[in-house]
Coordinates of C-alpha atoms in Angstrom, one line a residue:
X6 CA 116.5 -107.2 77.0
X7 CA 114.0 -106.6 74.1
X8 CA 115.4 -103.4 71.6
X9 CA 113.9 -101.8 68.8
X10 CA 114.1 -99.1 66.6
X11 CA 111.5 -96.4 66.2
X12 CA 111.3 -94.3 62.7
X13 CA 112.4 -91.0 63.3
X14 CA 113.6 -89.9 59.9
X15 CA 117.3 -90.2 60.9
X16 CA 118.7 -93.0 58.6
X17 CA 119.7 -94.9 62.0
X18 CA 116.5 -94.3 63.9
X19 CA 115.7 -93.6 67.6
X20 CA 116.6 -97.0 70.2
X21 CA 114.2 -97.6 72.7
X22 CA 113.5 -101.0 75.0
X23 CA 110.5 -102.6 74.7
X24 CA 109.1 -104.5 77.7
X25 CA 109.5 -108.5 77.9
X26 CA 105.6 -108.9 76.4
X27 CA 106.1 -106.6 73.9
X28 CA 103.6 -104.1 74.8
X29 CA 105.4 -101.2 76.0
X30 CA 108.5 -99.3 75.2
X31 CA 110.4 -96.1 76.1
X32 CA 113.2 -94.4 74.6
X33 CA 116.6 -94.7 75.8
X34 CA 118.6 -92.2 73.5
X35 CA 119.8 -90.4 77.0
X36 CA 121.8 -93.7 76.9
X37 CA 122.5 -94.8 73.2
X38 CA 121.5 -92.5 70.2
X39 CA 120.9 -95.9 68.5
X40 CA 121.6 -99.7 68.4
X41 CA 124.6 -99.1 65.9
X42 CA 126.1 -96.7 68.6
X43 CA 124.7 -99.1 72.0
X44 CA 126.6 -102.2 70.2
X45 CA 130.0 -100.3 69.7
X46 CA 129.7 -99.2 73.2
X47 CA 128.3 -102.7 74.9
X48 CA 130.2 -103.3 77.8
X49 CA 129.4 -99.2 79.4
X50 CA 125.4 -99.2 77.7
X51 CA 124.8 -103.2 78.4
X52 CA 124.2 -102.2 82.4
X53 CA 122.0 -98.7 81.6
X54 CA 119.6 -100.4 79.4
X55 CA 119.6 -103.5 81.9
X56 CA 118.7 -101.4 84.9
X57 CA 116.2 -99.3 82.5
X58 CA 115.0 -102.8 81.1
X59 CA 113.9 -103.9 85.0
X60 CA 112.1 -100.3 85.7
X61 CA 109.9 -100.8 82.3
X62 CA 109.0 -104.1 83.0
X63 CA 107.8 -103.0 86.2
X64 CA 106.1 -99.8 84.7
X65 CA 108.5 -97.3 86.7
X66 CA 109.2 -95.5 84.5
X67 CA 107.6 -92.1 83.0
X68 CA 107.8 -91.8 79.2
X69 CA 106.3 -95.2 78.9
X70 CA 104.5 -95.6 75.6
X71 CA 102.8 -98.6 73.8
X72 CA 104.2 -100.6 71.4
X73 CA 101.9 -101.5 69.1
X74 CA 101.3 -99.9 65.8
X75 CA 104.7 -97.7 66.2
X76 CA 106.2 -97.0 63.2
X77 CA 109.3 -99.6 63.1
X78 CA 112.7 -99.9 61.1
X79 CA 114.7 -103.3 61.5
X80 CA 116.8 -103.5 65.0
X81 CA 119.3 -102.3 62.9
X82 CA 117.9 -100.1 59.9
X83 CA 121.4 -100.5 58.6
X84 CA 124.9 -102.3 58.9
X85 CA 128.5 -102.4 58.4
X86 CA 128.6 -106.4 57.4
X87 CA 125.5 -108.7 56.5
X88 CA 126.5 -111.8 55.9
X89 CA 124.3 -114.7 55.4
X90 CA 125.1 -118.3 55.4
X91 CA 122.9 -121.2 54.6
X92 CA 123.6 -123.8 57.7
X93 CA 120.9 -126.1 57.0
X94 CA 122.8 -127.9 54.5
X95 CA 119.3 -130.3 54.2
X96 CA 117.5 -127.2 52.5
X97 CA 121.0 -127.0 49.9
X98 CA 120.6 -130.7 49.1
X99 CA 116.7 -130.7 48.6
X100 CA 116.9 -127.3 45.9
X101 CA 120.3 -129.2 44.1
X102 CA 118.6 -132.4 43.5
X103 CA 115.4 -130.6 42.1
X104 CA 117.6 -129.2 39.3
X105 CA 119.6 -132.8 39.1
X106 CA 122.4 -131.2 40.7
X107 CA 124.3 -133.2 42.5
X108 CA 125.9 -131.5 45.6
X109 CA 129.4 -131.6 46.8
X110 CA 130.4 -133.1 49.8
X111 CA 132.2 -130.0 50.8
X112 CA 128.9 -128.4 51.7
X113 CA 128.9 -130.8 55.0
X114 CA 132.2 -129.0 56.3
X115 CA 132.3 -126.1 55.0
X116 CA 129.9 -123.5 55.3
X117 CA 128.3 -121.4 52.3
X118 CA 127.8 -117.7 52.8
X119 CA 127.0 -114.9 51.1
X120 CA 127.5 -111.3 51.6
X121 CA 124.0 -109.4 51.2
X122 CA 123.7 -105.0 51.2
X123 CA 123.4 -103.9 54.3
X124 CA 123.1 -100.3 53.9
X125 CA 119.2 -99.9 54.1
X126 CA 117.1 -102.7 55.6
X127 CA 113.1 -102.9 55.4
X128 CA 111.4 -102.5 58.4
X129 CA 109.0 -105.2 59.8
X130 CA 105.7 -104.0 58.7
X131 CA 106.9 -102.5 55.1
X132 CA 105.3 -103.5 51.9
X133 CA 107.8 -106.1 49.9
X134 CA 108.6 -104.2 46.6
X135 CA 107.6 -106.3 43.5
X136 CA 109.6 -104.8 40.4
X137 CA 108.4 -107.8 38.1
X138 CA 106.9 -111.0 39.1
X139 CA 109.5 -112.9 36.5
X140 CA 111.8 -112.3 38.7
X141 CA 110.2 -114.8 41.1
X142 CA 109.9 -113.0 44.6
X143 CA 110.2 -115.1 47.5
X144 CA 110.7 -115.1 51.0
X145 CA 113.0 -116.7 53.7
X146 CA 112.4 -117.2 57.2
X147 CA 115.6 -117.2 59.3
X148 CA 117.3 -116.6 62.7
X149 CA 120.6 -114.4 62.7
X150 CA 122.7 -113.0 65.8
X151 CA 124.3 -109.6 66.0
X152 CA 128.1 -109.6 67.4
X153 CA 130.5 -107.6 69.2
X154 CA 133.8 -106.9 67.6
X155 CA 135.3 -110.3 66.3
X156 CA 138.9 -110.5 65.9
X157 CA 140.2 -112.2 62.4
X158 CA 140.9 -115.7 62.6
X159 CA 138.8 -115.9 65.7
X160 CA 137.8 -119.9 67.2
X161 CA 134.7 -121.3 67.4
X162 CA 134.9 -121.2 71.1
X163 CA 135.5 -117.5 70.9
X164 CA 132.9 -116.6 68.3
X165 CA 129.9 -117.4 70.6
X166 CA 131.3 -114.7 73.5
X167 CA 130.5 -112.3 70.2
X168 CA 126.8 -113.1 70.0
X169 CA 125.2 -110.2 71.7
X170 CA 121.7 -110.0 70.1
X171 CA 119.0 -112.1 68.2
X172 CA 117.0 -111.6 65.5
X173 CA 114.4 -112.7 63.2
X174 CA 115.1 -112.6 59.4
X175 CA 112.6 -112.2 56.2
X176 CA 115.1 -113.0 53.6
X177 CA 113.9 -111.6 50.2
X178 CA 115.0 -113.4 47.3
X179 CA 114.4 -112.9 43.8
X180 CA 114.6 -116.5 42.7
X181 CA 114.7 -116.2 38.5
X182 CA 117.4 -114.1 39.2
X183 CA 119.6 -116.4 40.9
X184 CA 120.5 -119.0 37.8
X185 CA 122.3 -116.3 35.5
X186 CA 124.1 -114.4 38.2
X187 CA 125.8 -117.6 39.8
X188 CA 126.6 -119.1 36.3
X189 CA 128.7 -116.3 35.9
X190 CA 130.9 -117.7 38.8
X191 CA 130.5 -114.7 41.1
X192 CA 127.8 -114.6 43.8
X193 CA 124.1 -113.0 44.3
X194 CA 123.6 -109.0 43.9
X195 CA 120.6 -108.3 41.8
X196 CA 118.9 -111.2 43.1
X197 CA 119.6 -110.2 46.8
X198 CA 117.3 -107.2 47.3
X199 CA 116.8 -105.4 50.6
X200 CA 116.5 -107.6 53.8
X201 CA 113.7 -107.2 56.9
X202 CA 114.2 -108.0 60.8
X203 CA 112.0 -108.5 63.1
X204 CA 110.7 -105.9 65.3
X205 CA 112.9 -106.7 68.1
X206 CA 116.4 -108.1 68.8
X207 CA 116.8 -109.9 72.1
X208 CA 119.6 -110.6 74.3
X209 CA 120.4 -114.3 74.8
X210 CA 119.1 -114.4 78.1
X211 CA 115.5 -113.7 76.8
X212 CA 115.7 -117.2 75.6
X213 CA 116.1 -118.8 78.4
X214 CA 116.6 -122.8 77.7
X215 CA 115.7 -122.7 74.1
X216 CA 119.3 -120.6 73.5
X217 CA 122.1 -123.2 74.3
X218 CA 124.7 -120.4 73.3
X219 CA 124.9 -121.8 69.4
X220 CA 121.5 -122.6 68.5
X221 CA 118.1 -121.3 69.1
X222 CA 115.5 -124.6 69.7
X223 CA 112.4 -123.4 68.8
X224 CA 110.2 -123.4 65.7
X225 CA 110.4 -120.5 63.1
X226 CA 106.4 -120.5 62.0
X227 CA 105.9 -119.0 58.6
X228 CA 102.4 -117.8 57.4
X229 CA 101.4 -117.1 53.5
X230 CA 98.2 -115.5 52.9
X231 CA 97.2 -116.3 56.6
X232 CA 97.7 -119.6 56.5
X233 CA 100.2 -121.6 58.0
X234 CA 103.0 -122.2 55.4
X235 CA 106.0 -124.0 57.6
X236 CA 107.1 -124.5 61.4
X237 CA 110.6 -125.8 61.4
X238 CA 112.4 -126.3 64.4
X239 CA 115.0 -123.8 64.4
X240 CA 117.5 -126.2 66.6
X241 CA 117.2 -128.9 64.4
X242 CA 119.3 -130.1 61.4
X243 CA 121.3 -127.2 62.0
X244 CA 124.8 -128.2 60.2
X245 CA 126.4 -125.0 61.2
X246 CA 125.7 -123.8 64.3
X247 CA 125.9 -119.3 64.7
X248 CA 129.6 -119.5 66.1
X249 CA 130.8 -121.8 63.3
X250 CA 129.5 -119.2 61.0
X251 CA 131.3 -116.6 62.5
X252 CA 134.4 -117.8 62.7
X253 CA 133.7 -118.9 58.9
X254 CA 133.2 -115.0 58.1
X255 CA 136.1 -114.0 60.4
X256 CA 138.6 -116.2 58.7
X257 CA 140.2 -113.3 56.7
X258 CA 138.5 -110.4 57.9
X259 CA 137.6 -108.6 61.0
X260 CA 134.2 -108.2 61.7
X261 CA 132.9 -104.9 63.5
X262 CA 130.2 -104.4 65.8
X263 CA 127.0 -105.1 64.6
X264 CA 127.8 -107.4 62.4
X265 CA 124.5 -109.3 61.5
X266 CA 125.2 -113.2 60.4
X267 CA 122.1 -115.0 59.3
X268 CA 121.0 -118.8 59.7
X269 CA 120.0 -119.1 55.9
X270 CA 116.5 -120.8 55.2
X271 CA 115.4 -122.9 58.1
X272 CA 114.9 -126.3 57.2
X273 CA 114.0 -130.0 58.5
X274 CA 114.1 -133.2 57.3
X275 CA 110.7 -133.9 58.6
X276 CA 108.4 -132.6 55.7
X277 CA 105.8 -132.3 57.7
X278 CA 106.7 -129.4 59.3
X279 CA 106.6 -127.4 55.9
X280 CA 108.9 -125.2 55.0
X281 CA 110.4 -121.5 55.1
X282 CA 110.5 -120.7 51.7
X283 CA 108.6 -121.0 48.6
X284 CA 111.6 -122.3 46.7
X285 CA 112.0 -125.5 49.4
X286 CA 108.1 -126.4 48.9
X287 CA 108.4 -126.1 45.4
X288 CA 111.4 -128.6 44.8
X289 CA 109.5 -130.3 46.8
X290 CA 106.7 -131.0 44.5
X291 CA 108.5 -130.8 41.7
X292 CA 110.5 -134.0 43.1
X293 CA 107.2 -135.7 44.3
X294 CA 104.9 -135.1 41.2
X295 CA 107.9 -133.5 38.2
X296 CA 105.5 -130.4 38.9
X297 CA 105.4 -127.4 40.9
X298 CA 102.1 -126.3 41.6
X299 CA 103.1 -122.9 44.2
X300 CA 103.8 -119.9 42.8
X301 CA 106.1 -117.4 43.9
X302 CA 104.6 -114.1 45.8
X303 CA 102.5 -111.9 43.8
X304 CA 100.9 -108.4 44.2
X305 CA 98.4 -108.3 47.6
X306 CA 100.2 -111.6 48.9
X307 CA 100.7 -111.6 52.9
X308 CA 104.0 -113.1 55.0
X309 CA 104.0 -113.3 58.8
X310 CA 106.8 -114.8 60.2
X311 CA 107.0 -115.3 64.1
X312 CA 108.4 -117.4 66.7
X313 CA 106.8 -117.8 69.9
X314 CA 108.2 -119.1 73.2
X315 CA 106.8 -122.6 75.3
X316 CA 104.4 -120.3 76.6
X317 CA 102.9 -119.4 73.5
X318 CA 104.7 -115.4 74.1
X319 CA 105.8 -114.0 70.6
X320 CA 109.9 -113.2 71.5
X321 CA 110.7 -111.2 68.8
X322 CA 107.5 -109.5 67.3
X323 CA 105.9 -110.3 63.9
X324 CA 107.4 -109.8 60.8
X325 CA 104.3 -109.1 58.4
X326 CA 104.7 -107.6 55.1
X327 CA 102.9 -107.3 51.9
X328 CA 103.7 -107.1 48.4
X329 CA 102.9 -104.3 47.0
X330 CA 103.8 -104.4 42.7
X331 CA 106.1 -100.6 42.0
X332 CA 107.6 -99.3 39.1
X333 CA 111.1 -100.6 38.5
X334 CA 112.3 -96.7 38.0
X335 CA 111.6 -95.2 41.7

């Protein structure tokens, strides 16, 4: 199943299917108000919105409408838990070694995460808010499942029975930010601002072969200003796989439906694949040339981030936003 959220001026949004090609969609609040409400109630919803899912897809369905231009939040406009780890340990070691930093071997066994604000997301299509461009706005291209309940302490082998939807991730970072706030031995907040998802979240079976149940094998295609930025493979160089980084966020906590847990950055060891993120391409040059010739996003500047399947089918919809300088007060 493909689900989205429709803007309704509820602060959790209306929940309606969208058909496998992403053209149509109808509304299924008769069955779940919204996702937050359908993921909390899985196992009695999962069936209604299958059978529902089968009649759109074959256009049975009155109430039908199209899908295009509708006026999107993320999946989930909101959550309970957004955790974000950075499981392409690769991208870790490349922005370390920029700085001269050399990384502990830790970061091959044990997974970094951070917890991000989950309590308002941007939608798909909104403008990225640029406060000041010192700040250093960037963007991340990521994959990140939603789960079921998941119990503390929970295995590996249990974590991936949580993984009931999957999501695209736009990432916003504020990268000048970053330095001061980690130096003071805590963790990211102001340089952490609100997160986007892409216009859909599919069930695992939308993935057919590319989903082996812990890692999605399929490249995450970036686009800056139109042009094509990075096209990772989203299966490869993985350190962590999604149920390792659950049970790495369940180790003294429960987690509660809906939980979202991102991939981090995508990133490959083959360079010529670019990258996800201005940050990685910048290291980059700055450890080819001791320059950096990129600049981080300024005012008018376009992301798209998409992933398509072998047939060339976007799954999940097109994140595209642009930034769009505001005043720092509203």
């Amino acid at each position: 199943m493909k689900l989205a959220t429709l803007r309704n001026g509820a602060r959790d949004g209306s929940l309606y299917l969208v058909s496998k090609d992403l053209q149509t969609a109808v509304c299924v609040a008769s069955i779940a108000e919204n996702l937050q409400w359908a993921l909390e109630n899985w196992p009695t919803v999962k069936p209604q919105l299958q059978a529902y899912y089968t009649q759109l897809n074959n256009q049975a369905l009155d109430d039908i409408i199209q899908f295009s231009n509708c006026p999107l939040e993320s999946p989930l406009p909101r959550a309970y838990q957004w955790a974000d780890g950075s499981a392409y340990v690769n991208h870790v070691e490349l922005v370390r070694k920029a700085r001269g930093a050399k990384m502990p071997e830790s970061f091959w066994s044990d997974p970094l995460m951070y917890q991000g604000g989950g309590d308002s997301f941007l939608g798909p299509q909104d403008h990225i808010p640029l406060l000041d461009p010192d700040w250093g706005l960037d963007f991340e291209a990521e994959v990140a499942v939603i789960t079921s309940d998941v119990k503390r302490g929970v295995t590996t082998a249990a974590a991936s029975q949580a993984i009931l939807l999957i999501t695209l991730v736009n990432d916003v970072s504020l990268r000048n930010l970053i330095p001061n706030e980690l130096a003071k031995g805590f963790g990211f907040f102001h340089s952490k601002p609100s997160t986007a998802f892409s216009p859909v979240a599919v069930t695992p079976d939308e993935l057919g072969d590319a989903w082996d149940g812990a890692k999605l094998h399929l490249p995450l295609y970036s686009y800056f200003n139109d042009a094509l930025f990075g096209k990772p493979d989203a299966g490869t160089d993985m350190t962590f796989d999604f149920p390792r980084l659950i049970a790495h966020a369940a180790k003294t906590r429960t987690l509660t439906a809906g939980t979202i847990i991102g991939s981090g950055t995508v990133s490959n060891c083959d360079r010529t694949v670019g990258s996800s993120c201005i940050a990685e391409k910048r290291m980059l040059e700055k450890i080819a040339t001791g320059e950096i010739s990129t600049p981080f996003l300024q005012d008018g500047d376009t992301i798209k981030i998409e992933m398509l399947d072998k047939t060339g089918q976007s799954i999940f919809g097109a994140i595209e936003q642009r930034v769009v300088m505001q005043d720092e007060t509203l």
